[in-house]
Amino acid sequence: MNEDRQKILETKHLKKYFSIKDALGKQTGVVKAVDDVSLTLHKGETYGLVGESGCGKSTLGRSILRLFPITEGEVWLEGNDISNLSPGQLRPYRKKMQMIFQDPYTSLNPRKTVGETLEEVLKIHGEKNRTVREEKCQEALRTVGLRPEHYNRFPHEFSGGQRQRVGIARAILVNPSFIVCDEPVSALDVSIQAQIMNLLDALQEEKQLTYLFVSHNMSVINYIADRVGVMYLGHLVEEADTEELFSNPCHPYTQALLSAVLQIGAVRKERIELTGELPSPLHPPAGCVFHTRCPYAEQKCKEKPVMPRELSPGHFVACSLYGS
Amino acid sequence: MQQEIVLHVKNLSTTFRTDQGSLKAVDGVDFIVKKGEILGIVGESGCGKSVTVQSIMRLYDEKKTVSYQGEIFFENKDLLTLPYKDMKRIRGEKISMIFQDALSALNPLMKIGDQITEAIHIHTKADRKTAIAQGIEMLRQVGIPAPEKRFYQYPFELSGGMRQRVMIAIALVCRPQLLIADEPTTALDVTIQAQILELMKRLNQELNMGIMLITHDLAVVSETCRRVLVMYLGQVVEEGTAETIFNHPGHPYTKSLLESIPMIGGERGQKLRTIQGTVPLLNQIPAGCRFAPRCLKAGERCRREMPQLAPFKNEHCVRCWYPNESDGS
């Protein structure tokens, strides 16, 4: 079934390394923020990316958008390899992929009105007619549930939820097919969070959008995503359809992550307490990256890295418990 | 058996003088904290939960910006009338506080150990050696591995979860009777959050102190607290046991707040229930019930008269003219 659906985005063995330099510019270390990640997004799908802070989920989102050069691997957007294009060559593709940021307070220019912020996007993409620009912006504002008079206001006049709506309007303005949502609801109160999630849902339905939804909040991911990838220290350790992942988590890290989620009124599950903390990405452990905190770690986990295996159709796990 | 009352807040109001006139951020809040219990205070941002606890500690500039009304009883004394000198002795020794962001709350230029022993030196006459021994013992108690080594490190050398443990150690080193935790786990990852909440529950039992846990995360409260206050726009709108509030919420605000949280295993693909509108600004407080403009059940009376926090069922108070006659019980 998956084969007939149009592939919007594909990454193949994507790697993003940051080099650490000392004061003289000599390289002293490498942070492997994203290490060998392959994923595929189909049209109209929401792919949820979860993991704790520092696991590389935001870096992955930004690498896909080519916000910085990638170290190795390929990114394919609608059948075109965009991994090595120059900024000029990339411009037509920028219209296809947009981003919604986490913090609506810092992602809008405080000295520009909402209208100016939105029109700038159209100017960059070559819309020369002012009336057309304004019309399009007004329409985007209407789509996200803001009123026409908001066009001439400054960001400080809005509440957090309204600012996030402006951020969404900016993203949908150029009719993209793919949007990276980087923690779009984490900075909002629960009641506002629900409004924004409903809006994202409705927009997806209306415009057949594809989302890469980055979040650390498992219940938000469970609600919004169709497929989920779990990241740990730059690696994708498990990937499955949402229902499968939440009902049958296989990787020990996913199991621990799910058991740590607090739920109102839920039956208390046996909590798997992870000892220790996330290792530094400057010195990731050899072998399986999770072995330092894994309750089932054996000698072989420390020696060689594990490759993802398909356990059941669409359910991939990188763990030696399931054969290597 | 009656539990001993640690803190009794009576009709507390906190008013800020600002350029836009005076704003009442906390308006007539009453509650008690008992020994050995964890009291949760929940609400969205701007509802006055942090102002309430910072008023208890009297952390605001009273000469210029703030004025308090009401009474806060602690050890048979009204904290609001205490001279500044006495208040200083209570802070950190009898009532201490931990903050949300451990990195900015710790002094980056001081070693962990010095920050812990500082509290001991201020409040007791212990000599250097005893203070160090106490400090290391406290670090061990909050679950920091190799405390002798950590004692001589700086905050930047520790991870987020470790820093929060250090904050808790500093707060508890003088064995306070009351610990105020203002969003202690909000900046942490879920696996670390679970560790810190377990730690707070364990210390609550071991040291038999009262804890006030301030958070916007209803799930954290349902996991840790026995009694809960729900705040909206500076007022307590509902008070009761965690079980009652989460299973049979009486106030429409609490009910819709609970419904707007996505749940794991809940119905996916369904629209989430939302609360219409946003929290009004403090200088635009509506007449009558403060939640009325966003409430689906609001009637004529709600827009005219302010309801009082009235007993609803056992140990359960609700500020609403038409509380939910909930399912069953």
XYZ file of C-alpha atoms in Angstrom:
653
model
C 0.000 0.000 0.000
C 2.803 2.333 0.948
C 4.388 1.863 -2.444
C 1.569 3.585 -4.371
C 1.692 6.675 -2.215
C 3.862 9.487 -3.435
C 7.150 9.856 -1.612
C 7.559 13.486 -0.589
C 10.809 13.263 1.261
C 13.500 10.707 1.681
C 16.804 10.822 3.516
C 19.469 8.236 2.833
C 22.179 7.645 5.433
C 22.042 11.301 6.410
C 24.876 12.486 8.624
C 25.505 15.866 10.206
C 28.719 16.303 12.174
C 29.745 19.506 13.891
C 33.421 20.057 14.437
C 34.597 21.547 17.697
C 37.457 23.965 17.300
C 39.751 25.541 19.840
C 40.550 29.257 19.927
C 43.118 28.909 17.135
C 40.714 27.137 14.819
C 42.280 23.745 15.226
C 39.741 20.959 15.230
C 39.626 19.250 18.606
C 36.609 17.014 18.327
C 33.525 16.035 16.365
C 29.928 15.965 17.558
C 27.934 13.421 15.613
C 24.571 15.145 15.955
C 22.854 13.046 13.297
C 24.467 9.759 12.437
C 23.257 7.620 9.575
C 19.528 8.345 9.554
C 17.322 7.083 6.722
C 13.638 7.852 6.648
C 10.822 8.228 4.151
C 7.777 10.489 4.314
C 4.724 9.950 2.107
C 2.242 12.551 0.957
C -0.261 13.638 3.592
C 1.517 11.818 6.381
C 2.747 13.087 9.741
C 6.047 11.638 10.827
C 6.686 12.142 14.537
C 10.257 12.369 15.726
C 10.739 11.907 19.484
C 13.711 11.844 21.778
C 15.177 13.667 24.727
C 17.048 16.943 24.461
C 20.351 16.619 22.693
C 19.404 13.533 20.701
C 19.673 15.352 17.371
C 16.008 15.554 16.423
C 16.047 19.290 15.694
C 19.359 19.013 13.840
C 17.829 16.326 11.663
C 14.885 18.596 10.831
C 17.189 21.464 9.979
C 19.529 19.299 7.916
C 16.617 18.121 5.833
C 15.687 21.743 5.104
C 19.359 22.325 4.210
C 19.548 25.151 6.754
C 23.170 24.131 7.002
C 25.342 21.941 4.781
C 25.075 18.228 5.494
C 28.141 16.106 6.113
C 27.224 12.978 4.244
C 24.207 11.233 2.783
C 21.345 12.378 0.595
C 18.093 14.276 0.939
C 15.483 13.731 -1.768
C 12.530 16.089 -2.064
C 9.741 15.012 -4.419
C 12.162 12.909 -6.422
C 15.002 15.446 -6.619
C 18.313 15.132 -4.861
C 18.780 18.429 -3.013
C 21.706 17.430 -0.839
C 24.400 19.225 -2.817
C 22.585 22.153 -4.403
C 23.944 25.683 -4.050
C 21.751 28.266 -2.259
C 20.637 29.683 -5.619
C 19.738 26.307 -7.036
C 17.932 25.501 -3.808
C 15.587 28.484 -3.939
C 12.766 26.876 -5.975
C 12.795 23.964 -3.543
C 12.566 26.297 -0.529
C 8.986 27.030 -1.593
C 8.164 23.361 -1.205
C 9.545 23.013 2.294
C 8.883 25.307 5.212
C 9.385 25.316 8.934
C 7.378 26.181 12.055
C 9.567 27.063 15.018
C 9.246 26.246 18.677
C 9.346 29.644 20.253
C 6.796 32.080 18.812
C 8.383 34.858 20.877
C 11.782 34.780 19.193
C 10.911 33.534 15.720
C 9.042 36.698 14.701
C 10.856 39.985 14.090
C 9.652 42.340 16.856
C 10.192 45.454 14.702
C 8.096 44.319 11.769
C 4.337 44.132 11.595
C 2.822 40.757 10.923
C 2.004 41.946 7.409
C 5.619 42.907 6.693
C 6.898 39.608 8.048
C 4.516 37.655 5.853
C 5.016 39.761 2.717
C 8.767 39.341 2.963
C 8.370 35.636 2.229
C 6.468 36.396 -0.990
C 8.956 39.073 -2.027
C 11.814 36.623 -1.705
C 9.933 34.157 -3.846
C 9.434 36.751 -6.586
C 5.913 38.057 -6.159
C 6.261 41.654 -7.412
C 2.667 42.871 -7.257
C 1.883 44.481 -3.885
C -1.867 43.973 -4.036
C -1.465 40.302 -4.835
C 0.987 39.946 -1.959
C -1.381 41.550 0.507
C -4.296 39.473 -0.704
C -2.337 36.271 -0.281
C -1.204 37.250 3.214
C -4.731 38.159 4.261
C -5.918 34.817 3.018
C -3.206 33.000 4.988
C -4.185 34.922 8.128
C -7.805 33.918 7.617
C -6.817 30.283 7.138
C -5.034 30.167 10.488
C -7.914 31.860 12.300
C -6.625 35.428 12.662
C -8.565 38.554 11.714
C -7.730 41.012 8.862
C -6.897 43.836 11.300
C -4.070 41.700 12.715
C -2.180 42.410 9.497
C -0.905 45.766 10.738
C -0.047 44.755 14.283
C 3.306 43.967 15.861
C 4.171 40.601 17.438
C 4.134 42.015 20.989
C 0.426 42.703 20.645
C -0.319 39.001 20.341
C -0.573 36.151 22.828
C 1.647 33.086 22.477
C -1.014 31.059 20.691
C -1.731 33.863 18.226
C 1.981 34.288 17.487
C 2.252 30.604 16.750
C -0.651 31.073 14.326
C 1.348 33.821 12.585
C 4.285 31.393 12.376
C 2.007 28.834 10.761
C 0.615 31.427 8.344
C 4.168 32.253 7.281
C 4.887 28.590 6.636
C 1.794 27.908 4.506
C 2.038 31.145 2.520
C 4.014 29.686 -0.389
C 1.937 26.504 -0.619
C 4.612 24.088 0.535
C 4.141 20.360 0.335
C 6.327 19.592 3.324
C 6.635 21.371 6.694
C 9.070 20.701 9.525
C 7.273 21.465 12.789
C 9.986 21.853 15.426
C 8.264 21.535 18.830
C 5.440 23.848 17.698
C 3.334 23.418 20.837
C 5.953 22.992 23.573
C 5.988 26.645 24.597
C 2.196 26.918 24.839
C -0.305 26.293 27.629
C -2.368 23.130 27.393
C -5.600 24.781 26.311
C -3.777 26.712 23.559
C -1.739 23.665 22.619
C -4.955 21.847 21.741
C -6.105 24.738 19.515
C -2.818 24.737 17.573
C -2.806 20.968 17.153
C -6.357 21.067 15.812
C -5.314 23.816 13.393
C -2.322 21.815 12.127
C -4.597 18.823 11.670
C -7.184 20.805 9.709
C -4.530 22.391 7.462
C -3.055 19.006 6.709
C -6.420 17.698 5.623
C -7.207 20.729 3.505
C -3.867 21.106 1.753
C -2.582 17.530 1.801
C 0.491 18.645 3.749
C 3.254 16.374 4.942
C 4.661 17.092 8.386
C 7.861 16.139 10.084
C 6.722 16.754 13.656
C 9.590 17.051 16.124
C 8.637 16.820 19.791
C 9.799 15.500 23.142
C 6.218 15.044 24.310
C 5.063 11.457 23.800
C 1.362 12.148 24.213
C 1.433 14.933 21.605
C 3.234 12.603 19.191
C 0.784 9.825 19.911
C -2.067 12.140 19.051
C -0.750 13.751 15.896
C 1.660 11.345 14.182
C 0.972 8.496 11.767
C 4.475 7.079 11.983
C 6.982 7.634 14.763
C 10.763 7.540 14.867
C 12.604 7.434 18.191
C 16.036 9.049 18.274
C 18.849 8.527 20.741
C 22.263 10.212 20.441
C 21.921 10.918 16.751
C 20.646 7.474 15.803
C 17.165 6.368 14.867
C 16.711 3.438 17.254
C 13.130 2.470 16.480
C 10.552 3.318 13.849
C 6.974 2.097 13.493
C 3.391 3.121 12.880
C 2.095 5.076 15.873
C -0.292 2.438 17.185
C 2.294 -0.304 16.809
C 5.005 1.729 18.537
C 2.857 2.687 21.513
C 1.327 -0.749 21.985
C 4.414 -2.799 21.228
C 7.598 -0.811 21.895
C 10.592 -3.046 21.247
C 13.753 -1.069 21.840
C 14.654 -0.873 25.564
C 15.021 2.909 25.221
C 11.523 3.316 23.767
C 10.166 1.116 26.548
C 11.847 3.238 29.227
C 10.739 6.478 27.562
C 7.119 5.329 27.440
C 7.134 4.091 31.007
C 8.411 7.468 32.238
C 5.496 9.387 30.714
C 3.089 10.584 33.392
C -0.566 10.137 32.596
C -3.624 11.296 34.463
C -5.801 8.457 35.636
C -3.694 5.829 33.888
C -2.979 2.559 35.650
C 0.480 2.867 37.147
C 2.850 0.938 34.954
C 6.007 -0.587 36.291
C 8.488 2.181 35.699
C 11.710 1.258 33.995
C 14.151 3.636 35.607
C 17.094 4.466 33.428
C 20.263 4.883 35.380
C 22.604 7.686 34.506
C 22.265 10.366 31.912
C 22.645 10.869 28.214
C 26.345 10.379 27.323
C 28.101 13.332 25.741
C 27.738 13.304 21.948
C 31.416 14.303 21.811
C 32.381 10.864 23.061
C 29.525 8.541 22.123
C 29.887 4.996 23.445
C 31.267 2.404 21.054
C 28.936 -0.292 19.780
C 25.256 0.290 20.466
C 24.966 3.923 21.654
C 22.423 2.965 24.306
C 24.447 0.217 26.003
C 25.663 2.451 28.873
C 22.103 2.863 30.171
C 20.490 -0.302 28.843
C 19.231 -2.828 31.417
C 19.789 -5.702 28.971
C 23.251 -4.753 27.705
C 25.613 -7.643 27.007
C 29.222 -7.831 25.948
C 28.384 -7.864 22.245
C 26.436 -4.575 22.557
C 29.636 -2.822 23.574
C 31.589 -4.118 20.621
C 29.798 -3.572 17.368
C 27.088 -1.170 16.271
C 23.651 -2.616 15.534
C 21.870 -2.163 12.227
C 18.102 -1.631 12.140
C 16.073 -4.779 11.467
C 12.486 -5.031 10.288
C 10.571 -6.995 12.931
C 7.147 -6.787 11.343
C 6.163 -4.809 8.237
C 7.127 -1.187 8.855
C 8.506 -1.760 12.362
C 12.280 -1.231 12.488
C 14.410 -1.689 15.592
C 18.138 -1.239 16.064
C 18.820 -3.567 18.997
C 20.745 -6.799 19.300
C 17.993 -8.329 21.463
C 16.174 -8.954 18.206
C 19.077 -10.532 16.356
C 21.902 -8.660 14.717
C -5.592 11.932 63.584
C -5.144 15.571 62.779
C -1.977 16.297 60.845
C 0.019 19.267 62.002
C -0.489 22.394 59.939
C 2.752 23.930 58.661
C 1.467 26.899 56.707
C -1.880 28.651 56.750
C -2.549 31.264 54.083
C -5.627 33.403 54.754
C -7.182 35.635 52.144
C -3.866 36.577 50.539
C -3.861 39.259 47.856
C -0.818 40.574 46.067
C -1.067 43.835 44.164
C 1.609 45.200 41.849
C 1.903 48.882 41.103
C 2.715 49.306 37.442
C 2.512 51.927 34.730
C -0.863 50.525 33.786
C -2.235 51.041 37.293
C -2.339 48.488 40.075
C -2.747 44.868 39.070
C -4.015 42.287 41.507
C -2.096 39.162 40.517
C -3.325 37.127 43.475
C -6.815 37.779 44.754
C -8.040 36.280 48.012
C -6.240 32.939 48.144
C -6.792 30.613 51.136
C -5.124 27.296 51.783
C -3.197 25.219 54.290
C -0.196 22.942 53.946
C 0.145 20.061 56.393
C 3.214 18.285 57.606
C 4.276 15.362 55.424
C 1.969 16.147 52.507
C 2.559 17.396 48.982
C 0.132 20.115 47.917
C -0.112 20.767 44.200
C -0.965 24.141 42.678
C -1.828 24.031 38.978
C -2.883 26.564 36.412
C -1.895 28.058 33.087
C 0.737 30.735 32.762
C -0.342 34.026 34.276
C -2.789 32.514 36.762
C -0.823 33.696 39.783
C 0.644 30.444 41.043
C 4.229 31.664 41.129
C 3.241 35.039 42.573
C 1.433 33.222 45.392
C 4.498 31.293 46.486
C 6.879 34.180 45.998
C 4.553 36.248 48.198
C 4.902 33.599 50.913
C 8.675 34.073 50.728
C 8.179 37.845 50.360
C 10.556 37.990 47.431
C 9.136 41.137 45.863
C 10.277 44.700 46.422
C 7.807 45.941 49.009
C 8.982 49.549 48.972
C 8.309 50.157 45.314
C 6.238 47.636 43.495
C 4.133 45.381 45.612
C 1.642 45.404 48.458
C 0.184 42.417 50.267
C -3.122 41.951 52.054
C -4.207 39.018 54.163
C -2.253 36.782 56.514
C 0.267 33.983 56.157
C 0.682 31.986 59.334
C 3.831 29.975 59.850
C 4.828 28.793 63.341
C 2.078 30.999 64.839
C 3.582 34.123 63.310
C 2.193 36.183 60.451
C 4.960 36.279 57.854
C 3.565 39.402 56.230
C 4.118 41.495 59.369
C 7.551 40.121 60.299
C 10.455 42.543 60.129
C 12.821 41.995 57.235
C 15.576 40.645 59.502
C 13.408 37.841 60.889
C 12.110 37.005 57.422
C 15.677 36.537 56.241
C 16.245 33.915 58.928
C 13.173 31.980 57.887
C 14.084 31.863 54.212
C 16.371 28.953 53.489
C 16.211 27.626 57.016
C 12.539 27.001 57.722
C 11.022 27.581 54.296
C 13.118 26.999 51.218
C 12.454 27.097 47.546
C 13.628 25.421 44.373
C 13.253 27.038 40.994
C 12.534 25.898 37.479
C 15.804 26.610 35.781
C 18.615 25.165 37.852
C 21.356 26.551 35.643
C 20.352 30.161 36.157
C 19.454 29.653 39.813
C 22.898 28.327 40.728
C 25.882 30.634 40.893
C 28.103 29.715 37.925
C 31.266 31.004 39.617
C 30.906 29.043 42.845
C 31.624 25.386 43.399
C 28.622 23.198 44.224
C 30.033 22.505 47.672
C 30.432 26.179 48.564
C 26.850 26.872 47.530
C 25.585 24.144 49.834
C 27.725 25.057 52.826
C 26.847 28.733 52.366
C 23.324 27.950 53.569
C 24.685 26.023 56.553
C 27.015 28.853 57.561
C 24.307 31.485 57.289
C 21.807 29.646 59.439
C 23.851 27.594 61.919
C 27.055 27.921 63.874
C 28.544 24.735 62.425
C 32.289 24.853 61.786
C 33.809 24.283 58.350
C 34.429 20.584 58.724
C 30.949 19.700 59.954
C 29.425 21.861 57.220
C 31.371 20.020 54.521
C 30.413 16.652 55.974
C 26.763 17.715 56.091
C 26.911 19.006 52.539
C 28.386 15.798 51.156
C 25.862 13.725 53.097
C 23.040 15.846 51.617
C 24.340 15.322 48.081
C 24.359 11.590 48.722
C 20.803 11.757 50.015
C 19.506 13.378 46.824
C 21.090 10.597 44.785
C 24.226 12.159 43.334
C 26.854 9.525 42.599
C 30.394 10.198 43.902
C 29.342 13.212 46.032
C 32.890 13.766 47.347
C 33.990 14.542 43.799
C 30.901 16.513 42.730
C 31.209 18.673 45.839
C 34.236 20.398 44.303
C 32.829 20.868 40.795
C 31.129 23.844 39.158
C 27.482 23.872 37.958
C 28.489 23.778 34.278
C 30.137 20.410 34.796
C 26.817 18.820 35.755
C 23.882 17.743 33.604
C 20.402 19.251 33.945
C 19.066 16.504 36.190
C 22.136 16.650 38.444
C 21.827 20.440 38.798
C 18.210 20.093 39.851
C 19.335 17.548 42.470
C 21.934 20.028 43.719
C 19.216 22.688 44.011
C 17.129 20.296 46.072
C 20.167 19.509 48.252
C 20.776 23.221 48.892
C 17.113 23.747 49.729
C 16.999 20.835 52.158
C 20.346 21.109 53.892
C 18.890 23.092 56.806
C 15.962 20.660 57.175
C 13.158 23.143 56.415
C 9.584 22.481 57.485
C 8.266 23.671 54.165
C 9.711 23.238 50.687
C 8.313 25.265 47.810
C 9.060 23.758 44.413
C 8.247 26.103 41.534
C 8.056 24.066 38.319
C 10.940 21.822 39.411
C 10.754 19.427 36.470
C 9.535 21.609 33.599
C 12.980 22.057 32.072
C 13.854 18.357 32.316
C 13.422 15.381 30.022
C 10.765 12.820 30.878
C 13.122 10.128 32.117
C 14.900 12.644 34.370
C 11.567 14.171 35.449
C 10.468 10.774 36.695
C 13.675 10.446 38.742
C 13.282 13.900 40.346
C 9.611 13.367 41.258
C 10.452 10.014 42.861
C 13.196 11.778 44.821
C 10.805 14.468 46.063
C 8.253 11.872 47.141
C 10.929 9.905 48.996
C 12.345 12.974 50.786
C 8.821 14.085 51.683
C 8.346 10.802 53.541
C 11.820 10.650 55.076
C 12.004 14.220 56.324
C 8.286 14.648 57.080
C 8.082 18.190 55.740
C 5.352 19.953 53.805
C 5.922 20.430 50.079
C 4.155 22.854 47.756
C 4.529 21.776 44.152
C 3.755 24.448 41.569
C 3.316 23.258 38.010
C 1.341 23.713 34.826
C 1.549 20.003 34.102
C -1.548 18.250 35.407
C 0.030 14.835 34.967
C 2.892 15.719 37.331
C 0.359 16.702 39.994
C -1.757 13.598 39.537
C 1.361 11.507 40.030
C 2.731 13.206 43.151
C 0.130 15.127 45.142
C -2.686 14.168 47.448
C -4.376 17.576 47.532
C -4.611 19.978 44.613
C -5.520 23.643 44.115
C -6.502 24.799 40.634
C -5.929 28.506 39.988
C -7.327 30.803 37.325
C -6.576 34.531 37.035
C -5.350 34.953 40.597
C -8.089 32.977 42.303
C -8.424 29.415 43.490
C -11.253 27.964 41.426
C -11.191 24.426 42.761
C -9.672 22.576 45.675
C -9.826 18.903 46.495
C -8.006 15.602 46.566
C -6.155 14.694 43.395
C -8.470 11.755 42.914
C -11.642 13.880 43.018
C -10.251 16.642 40.850
C -8.989 14.357 38.123
C -11.900 11.932 38.112
C -14.822 14.205 38.970
C -13.782 17.818 38.316
C -16.410 20.254 39.589
C -15.316 23.464 37.859
C -15.854 23.820 34.098
C -12.312 25.220 33.782
C -10.710 22.155 35.373
C -12.907 19.917 33.274
C -12.013 21.536 29.973
C -8.341 21.733 30.933
C -8.340 17.976 31.495
C -10.132 17.360 28.221
C -7.665 19.374 26.198
C -4.699 17.132 27.049
C -3.920 14.499 24.433
C -3.682 11.082 26.076
C -1.640 8.080 25.063
C -4.147 5.434 24.112
C -6.858 8.069 23.718
C -8.821 8.462 20.523
C -6.419 9.490 17.808
C -7.550 11.515 14.839
C -10.390 12.985 16.862
C -10.444 16.722 17.349
C -9.053 17.763 20.722
C -11.461 19.676 22.933
C -10.257 23.234 23.398
C -11.075 26.171 25.663
C -12.238 29.086 23.546
C -10.302 32.335 23.731
C -7.277 33.017 25.908
C -6.590 34.004 29.499
C -7.509 37.714 29.764
C -4.910 40.252 30.891
C -4.951 41.329 34.525
C -6.147 44.816 33.643
C -9.055 43.401 31.684
C -10.549 41.133 34.319
C -14.184 40.410 33.461
C -16.961 41.241 35.920
C -18.703 38.334 37.614
C -17.084 34.919 37.332
C -13.639 35.331 35.820
C -13.979 32.256 33.657
C -17.415 33.209 32.321
C -16.264 34.626 28.929
C -14.571 31.318 28.086
C -17.113 29.026 29.752
C -19.611 27.080 27.689
C -22.089 26.814 30.550
C -21.974 30.477 31.586
C -25.358 32.056 32.197
C -26.670 35.512 33.061
C -25.747 35.178 36.736
C -22.134 34.179 35.934
C -21.520 37.417 34.071
C -22.985 39.512 36.899
C -21.934 37.991 40.219
C -18.654 36.490 41.334
C -19.148 33.032 42.859
C -17.381 32.133 46.111
C -15.171 29.120 46.709
C -17.857 26.971 48.305
C -17.773 23.444 49.736
C -19.174 21.077 47.163
C -18.611 17.606 48.537
C -16.197 16.215 51.169
C -12.901 18.065 51.021
C -13.898 19.454 47.660
C -14.499 23.175 47.094
C -15.530 24.763 43.811
C -15.886 28.410 42.770
C -18.798 28.128 40.349
C -22.537 28.822 40.302
C -23.242 25.660 38.372
C -20.601 23.048 39.292
C -20.618 19.750 37.429
C -22.842 17.253 39.192
C -20.392 14.618 38.166
C -20.868 11.094 37.045
C -21.922 8.682 39.739
C -20.391 9.599 43.068
